[in-house]
Tab-separated table of C-alpha atoms and ligand atoms in Angstrom:
chain	number	residue	atom	x	y	z
A	1	MET	CA	30.343	-203.812	-146.321
A	2	GLU	CA	28.127	-200.868	-147.388
A	3	LEU	CA	24.153	-200.524	-146.366
A	4	PRO	CA	22.134	-199.730	-149.552
A	5	ASP	CA	20.314	-196.461	-150.285
A	6	PRO	CA	17.085	-196.789	-148.055
A	7	ASP	CA	15.274	-195.167	-150.709
A	8	SER	CA	16.145	-197.456	-153.176
A	9	VAL	CA	15.373	-200.752	-151.434
A	10	PRO	CA	12.410	-202.115	-149.646
A	11	ARG	CA	12.560	-201.616	-145.738
A	12	ARG	CA	12.838	-205.629	-145.616
A	13	GLU	CA	16.176	-205.775	-147.682
A	14	PHE	CA	17.402	-202.487	-145.954
A	15	CYS	CA	17.054	-204.331	-142.749
A	16	LYS	CA	18.623	-207.283	-143.557
A	17	ALA	CA	21.526	-205.295	-144.821
A	18	ALA	CA	21.849	-203.777	-141.737
A	19	VAL	CA	22.264	-207.105	-139.857
A	20	ALA	CA	24.927	-208.185	-141.816
A	21	LEU	CA	26.573	-205.231	-141.160
A	22	GLY	CA	25.679	-205.448	-137.447
A	23	GLY	CA	26.908	-202.788	-134.708
A	24	ALA	CA	25.552	-199.996	-133.583
A	25	ALA	CA	25.636	-198.376	-137.037
A	26	GLY	CA	23.629	-201.301	-138.086
A	27	LEU	CA	20.885	-200.690	-135.151
A	28	SER	CA	20.783	-196.986	-136.053
A	29	ALA	CA	20.366	-198.095	-139.715
A	30	CYS	CA	17.716	-200.484	-139.081
A	31	LEU	CA	15.661	-197.821	-136.789
A	32	GLY	CA	15.639	-195.466	-139.348
A	33	ARG	CA	17.849	-193.344	-137.626
A	34	GLY	CA	20.397	-192.908	-140.689
A	35	ASP	CA	22.030	-189.923	-139.060
A	36	GLY	CA	24.595	-192.829	-137.287
A	37	SER	CA	23.424	-191.373	-133.820
A	38	VAL	CA	24.858	-194.413	-132.238
A	39	GLU	CA	23.663	-193.844	-128.735
A	40	ASP	CA	20.032	-193.323	-129.785
A	41	GLY	CA	20.246	-196.876	-131.887
A	42	VAL	CA	21.936	-198.599	-129.231
A	43	ASP	CA	20.120	-197.244	-126.186
A	44	GLY	CA	16.688	-195.985	-127.453
A	45	GLY	CA	14.249	-197.934	-125.491
A	46	PRO	CA	11.797	-200.461	-126.198
A	47	LEU	CA	11.830	-201.281	-129.529
A	48	ASP	CA	8.420	-201.050	-131.882
A	49	GLY	CA	6.484	-204.484	-131.597
A	50	VAL	CA	9.091	-206.268	-129.700
A	51	PRO	CA	7.447	-207.969	-126.631
A	52	ALA	CA	9.343	-207.976	-123.694
A	53	GLY	CA	10.139	-211.493	-122.026
A	54	ASP	CA	10.363	-213.274	-118.219
A	55	SER	CA	13.554	-215.314	-117.344
A	56	ASP	CA	11.198	-217.340	-115.232
A	57	GLY	CA	9.748	-220.630	-116.497
A	58	ALA	CA	12.312	-220.672	-119.684
A	59	PRO	CA	12.983	-224.375	-120.336
A	60	VAL	CA	15.748	-226.346	-118.991
A	61	ARG	CA	16.622	-226.833	-123.053
A	62	GLN	CA	18.486	-223.899	-124.343
A	63	HIS	CA	17.301	-225.656	-127.744
A	64	ALA	CA	13.556	-225.695	-126.772
A	65	TRP	CA	12.556	-223.432	-129.815
A	66	ASN	CA	10.030	-225.279	-131.410
A	67	ASP	CA	7.387	-224.536	-128.661
A	68	ALA	CA	7.886	-221.026	-128.989
A	69	LEU	CA	7.675	-220.707	-132.889
A	70	ASP	CA	4.717	-221.141	-134.828
A	71	ARG	CA	3.535	-223.672	-137.376
A	72	ASP	CA	2.683	-223.518	-140.874
A	73	GLU	CA	-0.679	-224.679	-142.220
A	74	ALA	CA	1.061	-228.192	-143.004
A	75	GLY	CA	2.622	-228.219	-139.707
A	76	ASN	CA	6.049	-227.544	-140.320
A	77	VAL	CA	7.608	-225.323	-137.523
A	78	VAL	CA	8.096	-221.611	-138.904
A	79	PRO	CA	11.890	-220.776	-138.080
A	80	PRO	CA	13.159	-216.970	-137.322
A	81	VAL	CA	13.982	-214.994	-140.160
A	82	HIS	CA	16.877	-213.097	-139.179
A	83	HIS	CA	20.193	-214.997	-137.589
A	84	VAL	CA	23.397	-213.754	-136.067
A	85	LEU	CA	26.494	-216.435	-135.028
A	86	ARG	CA	28.877	-214.865	-132.660
A	87	TYR	CA	32.179	-216.617	-132.749
A	88	ALA	CA	34.295	-215.413	-129.815
A	89	ASN	CA	37.011	-216.556	-127.163
A	90	ILE	CA	36.861	-215.840	-123.723
A	91	ASP	CA	39.308	-213.583	-121.908
A	92	ARG	CA	38.459	-213.181	-117.986
A	93	GLY	CA	41.158	-211.000	-117.452
A	94	ASP	CA	41.700	-211.011	-113.908
A	95	ALA	CA	38.362	-211.920	-112.770
A	96	SER	CA	37.819	-215.188	-111.230
A	97	ARG	CA	35.806	-218.192	-113.096
A	98	ALA	CA	32.720	-217.804	-110.717
A	99	GLU	CA	32.478	-214.164	-111.040
A	100	SER	CA	32.714	-213.928	-114.732
A	101	ARG	CA	30.121	-217.004	-114.632
A	102	ASN	CA	27.561	-215.168	-112.897
A	103	ARG	CA	28.102	-211.503	-114.839
A	104	LEU	CA	27.566	-213.446	-118.061
A	105	GLU	CA	24.706	-215.642	-116.831
A	106	ALA	CA	23.014	-212.226	-115.624
A	107	ALA	CA	23.752	-210.963	-118.699
A	108	PHE	CA	21.650	-213.920	-120.368
A	109	ALA	CA	18.963	-213.791	-117.823
A	110	ASP	CA	18.737	-209.879	-118.439
A	111	LEU	CA	18.336	-210.459	-122.606
A	112	GLU	CA	15.522	-212.887	-121.565
A	113	ARG	CA	13.993	-210.043	-119.558
A	114	ALA	CA	14.305	-208.013	-122.602
A	115	PHE	CA	12.430	-210.324	-125.272
A	116	GLU	CA	9.664	-212.769	-125.114
A	117	ARG	CA	10.958	-215.810	-125.881
A	118	SER	CA	9.596	-216.014	-129.301
A	119	ALA	CA	10.270	-215.129	-133.157
A	120	ALA	CA	8.568	-211.552	-132.390
A	121	GLY	CA	11.313	-210.986	-129.676
A	122	LEU	CA	14.320	-213.178	-129.529
A	123	LEU	CA	15.744	-216.993	-129.220
A	124	PHE	CA	19.323	-217.999	-128.257
A	125	THR	CA	21.818	-220.343	-127.535
A	126	ALA	CA	25.413	-220.171	-126.046
A	127	GLY	CA	27.318	-223.513	-126.918
A	128	TYR	CA	31.169	-224.267	-125.892
A	129	SER	CA	33.826	-225.645	-128.359
A	130	PRO	CA	36.270	-228.742	-127.754
A	131	SER	CA	39.024	-226.633	-127.286
A	132	TYR	CA	37.027	-224.474	-124.557
A	133	PHE	CA	36.783	-227.624	-122.121
A	134	ASP	CA	40.535	-228.942	-123.299
A	135	ARG	CA	41.606	-225.615	-121.470
A	136	LEU	CA	39.717	-226.508	-118.062
A	137	SER	CA	40.565	-229.172	-115.749
A	138	GLY	CA	38.913	-232.183	-115.799
A	139	THR	CA	37.211	-233.841	-119.207
A	140	LEU	CA	33.630	-233.864	-120.329
A	141	PRO	CA	31.528	-236.850	-119.419
A	142	GLU	CA	31.263	-240.026	-121.436
A	143	SER	CA	27.699	-238.786	-122.148
A	144	VAL	CA	28.785	-235.985	-124.105
A	145	ASP	CA	30.502	-236.902	-127.485
A	146	LEU	CA	31.889	-233.599	-128.631
A	147	PRO	CA	35.300	-234.500	-131.006
A	148	ALA	CA	37.281	-231.144	-132.548
A	149	PRO	CA	36.064	-230.466	-135.723
A	150	ARG	CA	37.949	-232.104	-138.735
A	151	SER	CA	37.492	-232.238	-142.704
A	152	LEU	CA	34.784	-234.876	-143.178
A	153	THR	CA	34.861	-235.598	-147.155
A	154	GLY	CA	37.435	-235.713	-149.933
A	155	LEU	CA	36.176	-232.753	-151.497
A	156	GLU	CA	36.500	-230.113	-148.782
A	157	ASP	CA	39.455	-228.554	-146.954
A	158	PRO	CA	37.619	-226.556	-144.204
A	159	ALA	CA	39.008	-223.958	-141.323
A	160	LEU	CA	38.296	-225.291	-138.121
A	161	ASP	CA	36.205	-222.934	-135.953
A	162	GLU	CA	37.924	-223.390	-132.806
A	163	THR	CA	36.778	-220.125	-130.709
A	164	ASP	CA	35.296	-220.698	-127.129
A	165	VAL	CA	32.352	-219.945	-127.554
A	166	LEU	CA	29.404	-219.480	-130.698
A	167	VAL	CA	26.395	-217.881	-129.538
A	168	HIS	CA	23.454	-217.867	-131.792
A	169	LEU	CA	20.629	-215.296	-131.955
A	170	ALA	CA	17.595	-215.605	-134.022
A	171	GLY	CA	14.093	-213.536	-134.192
A	172	ASP	CA	11.943	-212.001	-136.926
A	173	ASP	CA	12.733	-208.475	-135.943
A	174	PRO	CA	16.123	-207.240	-137.225
A	175	ALA	CA	16.212	-204.645	-134.388
A	176	ALA	CA	15.651	-206.911	-131.872
A	177	VAL	CA	18.352	-209.495	-133.303
A	178	LEU	CA	20.828	-206.408	-133.364
A	179	ALA	CA	20.150	-204.831	-130.121
A	180	ALA	CA	20.661	-208.305	-128.507
A	181	ASP	CA	23.591	-208.582	-130.603
A	182	GLU	CA	25.151	-205.290	-129.193
A	183	ALA	CA	23.828	-205.468	-125.514
A	184	LEU	CA	25.774	-208.710	-125.391
A	185	PHE	CA	28.877	-208.096	-127.432
A	186	GLY	CA	28.914	-204.071	-127.841
A	187	ALA	CA	28.446	-201.138	-125.931
A	188	ALA	CA	24.851	-200.715	-125.328
A	189	THR	CA	24.026	-201.208	-121.963
A	190	ALA	CA	20.459	-202.007	-122.373
A	191	ALA	CA	17.938	-203.516	-124.871
A	192	ASN	CA	14.664	-203.205	-125.906
A	193	GLY	CA	14.461	-200.726	-122.571
A	194	VAL	CA	15.888	-203.479	-120.266
A	195	ALA	CA	19.322	-202.836	-118.725
A	196	VAL	CA	21.579	-205.669	-119.617
A	197	THR	CA	24.861	-206.437	-117.351
A	198	ASP	CA	27.838	-205.860	-119.115
A	199	ALA	CA	29.823	-209.211	-119.615
A	200	SER	CA	31.192	-207.889	-122.865
A	201	ASP	CA	34.732	-207.628	-122.038
A	202	LEU	CA	34.494	-211.246	-121.063
A	203	PHE	CA	34.463	-211.991	-124.958
A	204	GLU	CA	37.039	-211.530	-127.688
A	205	PRO	CA	34.980	-211.507	-130.705
A	206	VAL	CA	36.501	-213.389	-133.479
A	207	ASP	CA	33.808	-213.724	-136.388
A	208	ARG	CA	30.258	-212.595	-136.759
A	209	ARG	CA	28.340	-214.770	-139.586
A	210	THR	CA	24.824	-213.749	-140.680
A	211	GLY	CA	21.879	-214.712	-142.372
A	212	PHE	CA	17.940	-215.062	-143.153
A	213	LEU	CA	15.582	-217.632	-143.582
A	214	GLY	CA	11.940	-216.577	-145.399
A	215	PRO	CA	10.094	-216.779	-148.634
A	216	GLY	CA	11.070	-214.529	-151.248
A	217	LEU	CA	14.231	-213.469	-149.162
A	218	PRO	CA	16.613	-215.319	-151.552
A	219	ARG	CA	15.024	-213.452	-154.749
A	220	GLU	CA	15.689	-210.240	-153.245
A	221	ARG	CA	19.300	-210.954	-152.716
A	222	ARG	CA	20.450	-212.711	-155.714
A	223	ASP	CA	22.319	-209.407	-156.656
A	224	VAL	CA	25.442	-211.396	-154.912
A	225	ASP	CA	28.245	-213.587	-156.364
A	226	GLY	CA	27.719	-217.317	-157.015
A	227	ILE	CA	24.163	-216.882	-158.559
A	228	PRO	CA	23.041	-215.445	-161.773
A	229	ASP	CA	21.398	-211.986	-161.018
A	230	ASP	CA	18.138	-213.114	-162.941
A	231	ALA	CA	17.803	-216.635	-161.280
A	232	PRO	CA	14.280	-217.558	-161.398
A	233	ILE	CA	14.018	-218.551	-157.382
A	234	PRO	CA	10.341	-218.675	-156.805
A	235	GLU	CA	8.869	-216.030	-154.639
A	236	GLY	CA	7.907	-218.749	-151.951
A	237	ALA	CA	11.411	-220.218	-151.721
A	238	PRO	CA	13.192	-219.170	-148.545
A	239	LEU	CA	16.422	-221.372	-150.260
A	240	PHE	CA	18.804	-219.668	-153.141
A	241	MET	CA	18.353	-223.191	-154.458
A	242	GLY	CA	14.718	-222.122	-155.362
A	243	PHE	CA	12.830	-224.757	-152.514
A	244	ALA	CA	11.877	-225.143	-149.324
A	245	ASN	CA	13.594	-227.314	-146.413
A	246	GLY	CA	13.106	-228.330	-142.698
A	247	PHE	CA	9.922	-230.179	-143.163
A	248	ALA	CA	8.448	-231.880	-140.215
A	249	ALA	CA	8.894	-235.418	-141.041
A	250	SER	CA	12.564	-234.777	-141.956
A	251	GLN	CA	13.537	-233.003	-138.820
A	252	ALA	CA	14.570	-234.934	-135.782
A	253	THR	CA	12.539	-233.942	-132.329
A	254	GLU	CA	13.871	-231.732	-130.044
A	255	ASP	CA	13.813	-235.261	-127.842
A	256	ARG	CA	15.517	-236.843	-130.062
A	257	VAL	CA	18.883	-234.516	-130.235
A	258	THR	CA	18.678	-233.720	-126.412
A	259	ILE	CA	21.564	-235.565	-124.254
A	260	GLY	CA	19.695	-237.993	-121.964
A	261	THR	CA	22.123	-238.773	-119.083
A	262	GLY	CA	25.058	-237.250	-117.137
A	263	PRO	CA	25.773	-233.563	-115.980
A	264	PHE	CA	24.962	-231.820	-119.433
A	265	ALA	CA	21.613	-233.859	-119.723
A	266	GLY	CA	18.962	-231.492	-121.428
A	267	GLY	CA	21.471	-229.976	-123.732
A	268	THR	CA	22.682	-230.747	-127.043
A	269	THR	CA	25.613	-230.616	-129.330
A	270	GLN	CA	25.433	-228.019	-131.939
A	271	GLN	CA	27.578	-228.290	-135.866
A	272	VAL	CA	27.896	-225.706	-138.282
A	273	SER	CA	29.262	-226.151	-141.355
A	274	THR	CA	29.719	-222.669	-143.039
A	275	ILE	CA	29.401	-223.506	-147.040
A	276	ARG	CA	29.666	-221.649	-149.911
A	277	THR	CA	27.467	-222.448	-152.836
A	278	GLN	CA	28.031	-221.838	-156.512
A	279	LEU	CA	24.369	-221.857	-158.223
A	280	ASP	CA	25.258	-220.116	-161.646
A	281	ALA	CA	25.037	-223.735	-163.715
A	282	TRP	CA	22.196	-224.732	-161.218
A	283	TRP	CA	19.952	-221.884	-162.205
A	284	SER	CA	21.480	-221.710	-166.076
A	285	GLN	CA	22.432	-225.180	-166.995
A	286	GLU	CA	19.533	-227.393	-164.876
A	287	SER	CA	15.640	-227.887	-165.559
A	288	HIS	CA	13.342	-227.448	-163.125
A	289	ALA	CA	13.059	-231.515	-163.115
A	290	GLN	CA	16.878	-231.934	-162.713
A	291	ARG	CA	16.867	-229.248	-159.944
A	292	VAL	CA	14.112	-231.843	-158.245
A	293	ALA	CA	15.755	-235.165	-159.198
A	294	LYS	CA	19.029	-233.876	-157.477
A	295	LEU	CA	17.855	-232.018	-154.487
A	296	PHE	CA	14.707	-234.644	-153.593
A	297	SER	CA	15.254	-237.725	-156.091
A	298	PRO	CA	14.636	-238.499	-159.744
A	299	THR	CA	11.340	-239.929	-158.406
A	300	HIS	CA	10.085	-236.790	-157.281
A	301	ALA	CA	10.776	-235.580	-160.670
A	302	ASP	CA	8.996	-237.890	-162.537
A	303	GLU	CA	5.645	-237.887	-160.042
A	304	GLU	CA	6.064	-234.018	-160.059
A	305	ARG	CA	5.613	-234.625	-155.944
A	306	VAL	CA	7.251	-231.330	-155.147
A	307	GLY	CA	5.441	-228.435	-156.959
A	308	GLU	CA	7.020	-224.757	-157.711
A	309	HIS	CA	9.086	-224.895	-154.638
A	310	GLY	CA	7.741	-227.696	-152.267
A	311	GLU	CA	4.328	-226.362	-151.828
A	312	ARG	CA	2.788	-229.836	-152.597
A	313	LEU	CA	4.912	-231.604	-149.938
A	314	GLY	CA	3.087	-230.961	-146.962
A	315	SER	CA	5.193	-231.915	-143.519
A	316	ASP	CA	6.458	-234.935	-145.334
A	317	PRO	CA	9.232	-234.875	-148.366
A	318	GLY	CA	8.374	-238.682	-148.847
A	319	VAL	CA	12.136	-239.562	-149.052
A	320	ALA	CA	11.629	-242.661	-146.622
A	321	ASP	CA	9.483	-244.388	-149.194
A	322	LEU	CA	12.056	-244.631	-151.581
A	323	PRO	CA	13.454	-247.876	-152.747
A	324	GLU	CA	15.946	-248.551	-149.707
A	325	ASP	CA	18.764	-249.729	-151.959
A	326	ALA	CA	20.138	-246.172	-153.056
A	327	VAL	CA	23.012	-247.632	-155.298
A	328	ALA	CA	20.882	-249.787	-157.263
A	329	TYR	CA	18.395	-246.756	-157.671
A	330	ALA	CA	21.537	-244.483	-158.568
A	331	ARG	CA	22.591	-247.223	-161.103
A	332	GLU	CA	19.315	-247.295	-162.904
A	333	GLU	CA	18.430	-243.230	-162.685
A	334	GLY	CA	22.244	-242.014	-163.283
A	335	VAL	CA	21.385	-239.192	-160.563
A	336	VAL	CA	20.480	-239.475	-156.694
A	337	GLY	CA	19.014	-237.082	-154.766
A	338	HIS	CA	20.253	-235.139	-151.692
A	339	ALA	CA	17.503	-235.500	-149.445
A	340	GLN	CA	17.097	-239.367	-150.507
A	341	LYS	CA	20.875	-239.873	-149.774
A	342	ALA	CA	20.874	-238.136	-146.364
A	343	ALA	CA	18.031	-240.032	-145.697
A	344	ARG	CA	19.431	-243.427	-145.231
A	345	ALA	CA	21.008	-242.237	-141.823
A	346	ARG	CA	17.821	-242.299	-140.038
A	347	GLU	CA	17.720	-244.379	-137.291
A	348	ASN	CA	14.527	-246.448	-136.562
A	349	GLY	CA	13.269	-244.136	-139.578
A	350	GLU	CA	13.659	-241.262	-137.627
A	351	PRO	CA	15.764	-238.559	-138.889
A	352	ARG	CA	19.119	-237.876	-136.543
A	353	LEU	CA	19.455	-234.195	-137.091
A	354	LEU	CA	17.516	-230.750	-136.258
A	355	ARG	CA	18.492	-228.868	-138.880
A	356	ARG	CA	18.299	-225.059	-138.547
A	357	ASP	CA	20.482	-223.692	-141.349
A	358	PHE	CA	19.972	-220.527	-143.026
A	359	PRO	CA	21.077	-218.883	-146.060
A	360	THR	CA	23.681	-216.057	-146.326
A	361	THR	CA	25.277	-213.848	-148.191
A	362	ASP	CA	27.962	-213.012	-146.308
A	363	GLY	CA	31.262	-211.915	-148.302
A	364	ASP	CA	28.245	-210.977	-150.990
A	365	HIS	CA	28.469	-214.251	-152.260
A	366	THR	CA	25.289	-216.720	-151.690
A	367	GLY	CA	25.707	-219.886	-148.924
A	368	ILE	CA	24.347	-221.378	-146.325
A	369	HIS	CA	25.316	-221.777	-142.459
A	370	PHE	CA	24.442	-225.679	-142.222
A	371	LEU	CA	23.698	-225.603	-138.248
A	372	THR	CA	22.386	-228.586	-137.020
A	373	LEU	CA	21.549	-230.068	-133.595
A	374	GLN	CA	22.143	-233.948	-132.702
A	375	GLU	CA	22.739	-235.727	-129.439
A	376	SER	CA	26.013	-236.319	-130.378
A	377	ILE	CA	28.487	-235.258	-133.203
A	378	GLY	CA	28.733	-238.933	-134.059
A	379	ASP	CA	25.132	-238.675	-135.777
A	380	PHE	CA	26.187	-235.621	-137.458
A	381	VAL	CA	29.175	-237.411	-139.058
A	382	ALA	CA	26.880	-240.561	-139.878
A	383	VAL	CA	24.653	-238.091	-141.646
A	384	ARG	CA	27.325	-236.423	-143.796
A	385	ASP	CA	28.779	-239.436	-144.884
A	386	ALA	CA	24.937	-240.345	-146.145
A	387	MET	CA	25.029	-237.485	-147.639
A	388	THR	CA	28.095	-237.635	-149.376
A	389	GLY	CA	27.398	-240.766	-150.322
A	390	ALA	CA	30.998	-241.991	-151.462
A	391	ASP	CA	29.554	-245.745	-151.300
A	392	ILE	CA	27.359	-244.515	-154.430
A	393	ALA	CA	30.173	-242.755	-156.266
A	394	ASP	CA	32.342	-246.079	-155.925
A	395	GLU	CA	29.673	-248.175	-157.041
A	396	THR	CA	27.674	-246.742	-159.756
A	397	ALA	CA	28.081	-244.130	-162.743
A	398	VAL	CA	27.255	-241.570	-160.869
A	399	GLY	CA	30.210	-238.933	-159.511
A	400	SER	CA	31.812	-238.135	-156.304
A	401	ARG	CA	30.182	-234.523	-157.304
A	402	VAL	CA	28.107	-234.734	-160.351
A	403	ASN	CA	24.557	-235.995	-160.352
A	404	ASN	CA	25.434	-237.210	-156.300
A	405	GLY	CA	22.883	-234.943	-155.212
A	406	ILE	CA	23.961	-231.360	-154.687
A	407	LEU	CA	27.184	-231.993	-153.802
A	408	GLN	CA	28.572	-230.364	-156.939
A	409	TYR	CA	27.255	-226.831	-156.164
A	410	LEU	CA	28.327	-227.029	-152.305
A	411	PHE	CA	31.697	-225.747	-150.943
A	412	VAL	CA	32.615	-226.459	-147.218
A	413	ARG	CA	34.338	-223.481	-145.801
A	414	SER	CA	34.721	-223.980	-142.010
A	415	ARG	CA	33.369	-226.474	-139.645
A	416	GLY	CA	32.957	-226.293	-135.901
A	417	ASN	CA	31.315	-228.219	-133.214
A	418	PHE	CA	30.096	-227.005	-130.076
A	419	LEU	CA	27.874	-228.378	-126.575
A	420	VAL	CA	24.798	-226.236	-125.938
A	421	PRO	CA	24.530	-227.200	-122.204
A	422	PRO	CA	20.982	-227.205	-120.301
A	423	ARG	CA	20.269	-223.368	-119.482
A	424	GLU	CA	21.574	-223.781	-116.001
A	425	LEU	CA	25.193	-224.814	-117.335
A	426	ARG	CA	24.843	-221.970	-120.195
A	427	ALA	CA	27.285	-219.644	-118.961
A	428	LEU	CA	31.231	-220.756	-118.688
A	429	PRO	CA	30.508	-224.683	-117.826
A	430	ASP	CA	32.961	-226.757	-116.376
A	431	ALA	CA	34.152	-229.832	-118.239
A	432	ASN	CA	32.255	-231.893	-115.755
A	433	PRO	CA	30.283	-229.668	-113.421
A	434	ARG	CA	28.766	-232.330	-110.911
A	435	GLN	CA	32.469	-233.138	-110.101
A	436	ASP	CA	33.882	-229.953	-110.651
A	437	ARG	CA	31.554	-227.329	-108.738
B	1	LIG	C1	23.118	-225.798	-149.688
B	1	LIG	C2	22.836	-226.725	-148.691
B	1	LIG	C3	21.878	-227.447	-148.718
B	1	LIG	C4	20.573	-227.717	-149.065
B	1	LIG	C5	19.828	-226.315	-150.130
B	1	LIG	C6	19.880	-228.667	-148.778
B	1	LIG	C7	18.247	-228.503	-148.722
B	1	LIG	C8	17.796	-229.788	-148.218
B	1	LIG	C9	16.187	-229.925	-148.436
B	1	LIG	C10	15.394	-228.958	-149.930
B	1	LIG	C11	15.819	-231.336	-148.079
B	1	LIG	C12	14.473	-231.986	-148.391
B	1	LIG	C13	13.390	-231.258	-147.274
B	1	LIG	C14	13.592	-231.201	-145.871
B	1	LIG	O1	14.743	-230.274	-145.583
B	1	LIG	O2	12.866	-231.209	-144.968
B	1	LIG	C15	16.970	-231.468	-147.061
B	1	LIG	C16	16.947	-232.693	-146.345
B	1	LIG	C17	18.061	-232.997	-145.742
B	1	LIG	N1	19.130	-232.675	-145.886
B	1	LIG	FE1	19.933	-231.023	-146.457
B	1	LIG	N2	20.284	-229.283	-147.902
B	1	LIG	C18	21.739	-228.653	-147.958
B	1	LIG	C19	22.927	-229.272	-147.093
B	1	LIG	C20	23.186	-230.277	-146.566
B	1	LIG	C21	24.151	-230.872	-145.638
B	1	LIG	C22	25.201	-230.272	-145.689
B	1	LIG	C23	23.742	-232.044	-145.298
B	1	LIG	C24	24.395	-232.379	-144.060
B	1	LIG	C25	24.191	-233.720	-143.410
B	1	LIG	C26	22.633	-232.041	-145.459
B	1	LIG	C27	21.283	-233.126	-144.541
B	1	LIG	C28	19.953	-233.349	-144.676
B	1	LIG	C29	19.071	-234.421	-144.223
B	1	LIG	C30	19.506	-234.731	-143.139
B	1	LIG	C31	17.881	-234.235	-144.492
B	1	LIG	C32	16.650	-234.910	-144.625
B	1	LIG	C33	16.579	-236.484	-144.704
B	1	LIG	C34	15.691	-237.314	-144.177
B	1	LIG	O3	14.618	-236.873	-144.613
B	1	LIG	O4	15.776	-238.149	-143.256
B	1	LIG	N3	21.762	-231.048	-146.004
B	1	LIG	N4	18.081	-230.811	-147.531
């Protein structure tokens, strides 16, 4: 990919492109060093306005991000803006597991010293796939539900992401995310002015995916494929579909998604579906009311509950107070909403998924990296089944795609499942640490 001319686009848009480009070149560009002076960009000392951190006192849970993030006026967690997903295999070469583990842990701890654990600094998790654990002696304990990824609907034929490790890096400052990425996977020996232990030789990078989440950002990037160039995405909308998501009442708590027992207690499971969105018809054929009906519910559209992009919803999209029988509802309305369908999978009224998804323009096409945390992958499968709504399609005139929420606009490209261990096991964990260590 090529960077836009820095003089012709807003700084924020330029840096978003730099995150997608990545590497020393992306970092140099983002720091305003358009001369491509790699060393400057990589080892250039403290970054402007990016607070340093402290690895002492970090929580047990790698995924405990909510306390480190701000809330908006309604009390919803404000997610970090820039995201990088690094898929890699592990190659220890001749090094022992213990030596490799210590070196990787040192690199992670150095990153925590380099960056405050916050959106202004850096948040990250390291997760490991079923195929990583399959190669080790011993098996995962029963308290961990981590099957291999597979196709989950009749409408998809996804690639399966089976690399050993997935590192998720996130922060508001693009330079911070890029500097951490370069220190962990690239040639940089320091980040934000702090030396970082070199563990890059342990990784064989396989894929790098990127995205962004914030009001106005999709509108700035509607020049890609998958959406009309003049799509009237509201300024305040963080999603290409023109709305906000992640309302507090529709999100699982971090407690709900945390594994409670066994050696991985304090960890969680992570699934990432990489989804392409094709939004030409969404924007050129649907009215605002139809978009609201398909994303939330027809009741939301009739009662004008949502507003332009979700600003009327506060912290609760109110999808749990709709008639429980979605099949009867769909028969009556001829349309069923996405969030309304997904909410059928709540357990005791509580959402099971903590969604940390973010839009992307990887491949110069609109999409979403649908990253979720849940206690077990079974939780994800149950929610995805509810969202797919095959029962609704079978029993009503609502199609398997058309008028069935937003399915007709989504194309699942890949799926991956990972275990995000508690922090003390985040570097090359054994399959059953209590037994194997
Ligand atoms: C382009 C893709 C998607 C978009 C734009 C989207 C958007 C939304 C929006 C706007 C909401 C309502 C408010 C909120 O987030 O708090 C929602 C809710 C939800 N979505 Fe999606 N979504 C997408 C894909 C998915 C997928 C693939 C799943 C898979 C399971 C999913 C599961 C859920 C769940 C569980 C809820 C909350 C339901 C509840 O309140 O219990 N979404 N989504």
